[in-house]
Amino acid sequence: TGIPSPDITWQFNMADITIGMTKYIVNTSSVVRSDKNNEVTSELIVTTSDTNDAGTYTCQADNSVRNTSMDSVEVVVQFIPNVTISGSDTVTSPDTFQYT
């Protein structure tokens, strides 16, 4: 919150996430509260994920009047493994398979 409204930016592993990157959707909205402060909320959506999306995501709020506020989260991406047995179909866990 604040006056003027803060600008919200997102980063992944210290690189800016920009509008137009098809992998991400950023939803930001602003509401003027009864105390005349502007309340800004923002969410980052990763549209498709894989192991390359593991890392640090940071949200920064800056209104050019006070110190920049930021918070980060470390994301771990886990996948169900695929096991291919020579001459066989691919098996995706948690399916049971036996190889002898």
Short mmCIF file of C-alpha atoms in Angstrom, two decimals:
data_model
loop_
_atom_site.label_atom_id
_atom_site.label_comp_id
_atom_site.label_asym_id
_atom_site.label_seq_id
_atom_site.Cartn_x
_atom_site.Cartn_y
_atom_site.Cartn_z
CA THR A 1 0.00 0.00 0.00
CA GLY A 2 1.05 3.60 -0.35
CA ILE A 3 0.89 6.91 -2.10
CA PRO A 4 1.89 6.93 -4.89
CA SER A 5 0.88 3.40 -5.84
CA PRO A 6 3.85 1.05 -5.95
CA ASP A 7 5.05 -0.49 -9.19
CA ILE A 8 5.19 -4.28 -8.93
CA THR A 9 7.87 -6.29 -10.71
CA TRP A 10 8.68 -10.00 -10.71
CA GLN A 11 12.00 -11.79 -11.14
CA PHE A 12 13.08 -15.39 -11.64
CA ASN A 13 16.64 -16.12 -10.48
CA MET A 14 17.36 -12.35 -10.53
CA ALA A 15 16.20 -11.92 -14.17
CA ASP A 16 13.17 -9.72 -14.85
CA ILE A 17 9.92 -11.39 -15.84
CA THR A 18 8.41 -9.10 -18.46
CA ILE A 19 4.95 -8.72 -19.94
CA GLY A 20 4.71 -10.76 -23.11
CA MET A 21 6.65 -13.76 -21.79
CA THR A 22 4.19 -16.52 -22.70
CA LYS A 23 5.29 -18.81 -19.86
CA TYR A 24 4.06 -16.35 -17.21
CA ILE A 25 0.84 -14.49 -16.43
CA VAL A 26 1.06 -11.51 -14.07
CA ASN A 27 -2.21 -10.26 -12.58
CA THR A 28 -1.90 -6.92 -10.78
CA SER A 29 -4.75 -4.82 -9.42
CA SER A 30 -5.06 -1.61 -7.42
CA VAL A 31 -7.80 -0.43 -5.03
CA VAL A 32 -8.02 2.91 -3.22
CA ARG A 33 -8.75 2.18 0.44
CA SER A 34 -10.82 4.33 2.77
CA ASP A 35 -7.62 5.85 4.23
CA LYS A 36 -6.75 6.97 0.67
CA ASN A 37 -3.78 4.61 0.43
CA ASN A 38 -3.57 2.58 -2.76
CA GLU A 39 -3.56 -1.15 -2.11
CA VAL A 40 -1.87 -3.10 -4.89
CA THR A 41 -1.95 -6.88 -5.20
CA SER A 42 -0.08 -8.99 -7.71
CA GLU A 43 0.13 -12.68 -8.53
CA LEU A 44 2.46 -14.60 -10.81
CA ILE A 45 1.16 -17.69 -12.60
CA VAL A 46 3.52 -20.14 -14.31
CA THR A 47 1.43 -21.50 -17.19
CA THR A 48 3.49 -24.62 -17.85
CA SER A 49 6.20 -25.92 -15.59
CA ASP A 50 9.19 -28.20 -15.88
CA THR A 51 12.39 -28.70 -13.91
CA ASN A 52 13.86 -25.51 -15.44
CA ASP A 53 11.31 -23.51 -13.41
CA ALA A 54 12.93 -24.46 -10.11
CA GLY A 55 14.63 -21.48 -8.48
CA THR A 56 14.00 -18.19 -6.71
CA TYR A 57 10.96 -16.04 -7.57
CA THR A 58 11.00 -12.47 -6.22
CA CYS A 59 8.25 -9.86 -6.07
CA GLN A 60 9.32 -6.22 -5.69
CA ALA A 61 7.17 -3.19 -4.85
CA ASP A 62 8.63 0.28 -5.44
CA ASN A 63 6.83 3.62 -5.23
CA SER A 64 9.95 5.83 -5.62
CA VAL A 65 9.29 7.45 -2.20
CA ARG A 66 10.30 4.77 0.29
CA ASN A 67 12.66 1.82 0.21
CA THR A 68 11.80 -0.97 -2.18
CA SER A 69 9.93 -3.82 -0.53
CA MET A 70 10.58 -7.35 -1.76
CA ASP A 71 9.90 -10.95 -0.86
CA SER A 72 11.22 -14.16 -2.39
CA VAL A 73 10.23 -17.80 -2.47
CA GLU A 74 12.34 -20.80 -3.46
CA VAL A 75 10.43 -23.17 -5.77
CA VAL A 76 11.31 -26.85 -6.14
CA VAL A 77 9.81 -28.67 -9.13
CA GLN A 78 9.37 -32.42 -8.88
CA PHE A 79 8.20 -34.78 -11.60
CA ILE A 80 7.01 -38.35 -11.76
CA PRO A 81 9.85 -40.28 -13.41
CA ASN A 82 9.51 -42.10 -16.72
CA VAL A 83 11.29 -45.44 -16.95
CA THR A 84 11.96 -46.97 -20.36
CA ILE A 85 12.96 -50.61 -20.50
CA SER A 86 14.72 -51.63 -23.68
CA GLY A 87 12.18 -53.06 -26.09
CA SER A 88 9.26 -52.10 -23.87
CA ASP A 89 6.81 -49.30 -23.41
CA THR A 90 7.55 -46.32 -21.20
CA VAL A 91 6.23 -46.72 -17.68
CA THR A 92 5.35 -43.69 -15.59
CA SER A 93 5.48 -44.10 -11.81
CA PRO A 94 3.60 -44.89 -9.65
CA ASP A 95 2.75 -47.75 -12.03
CA THR A 96 4.39 -51.01 -11.01
CA PHE A 97 6.74 -52.72 -13.38
CA GLN A 98 9.03 -55.70 -13.15
CA TYR A 99 12.19 -56.25 -15.12
CA THR A 100 13.97 -59.60 -14.96
#
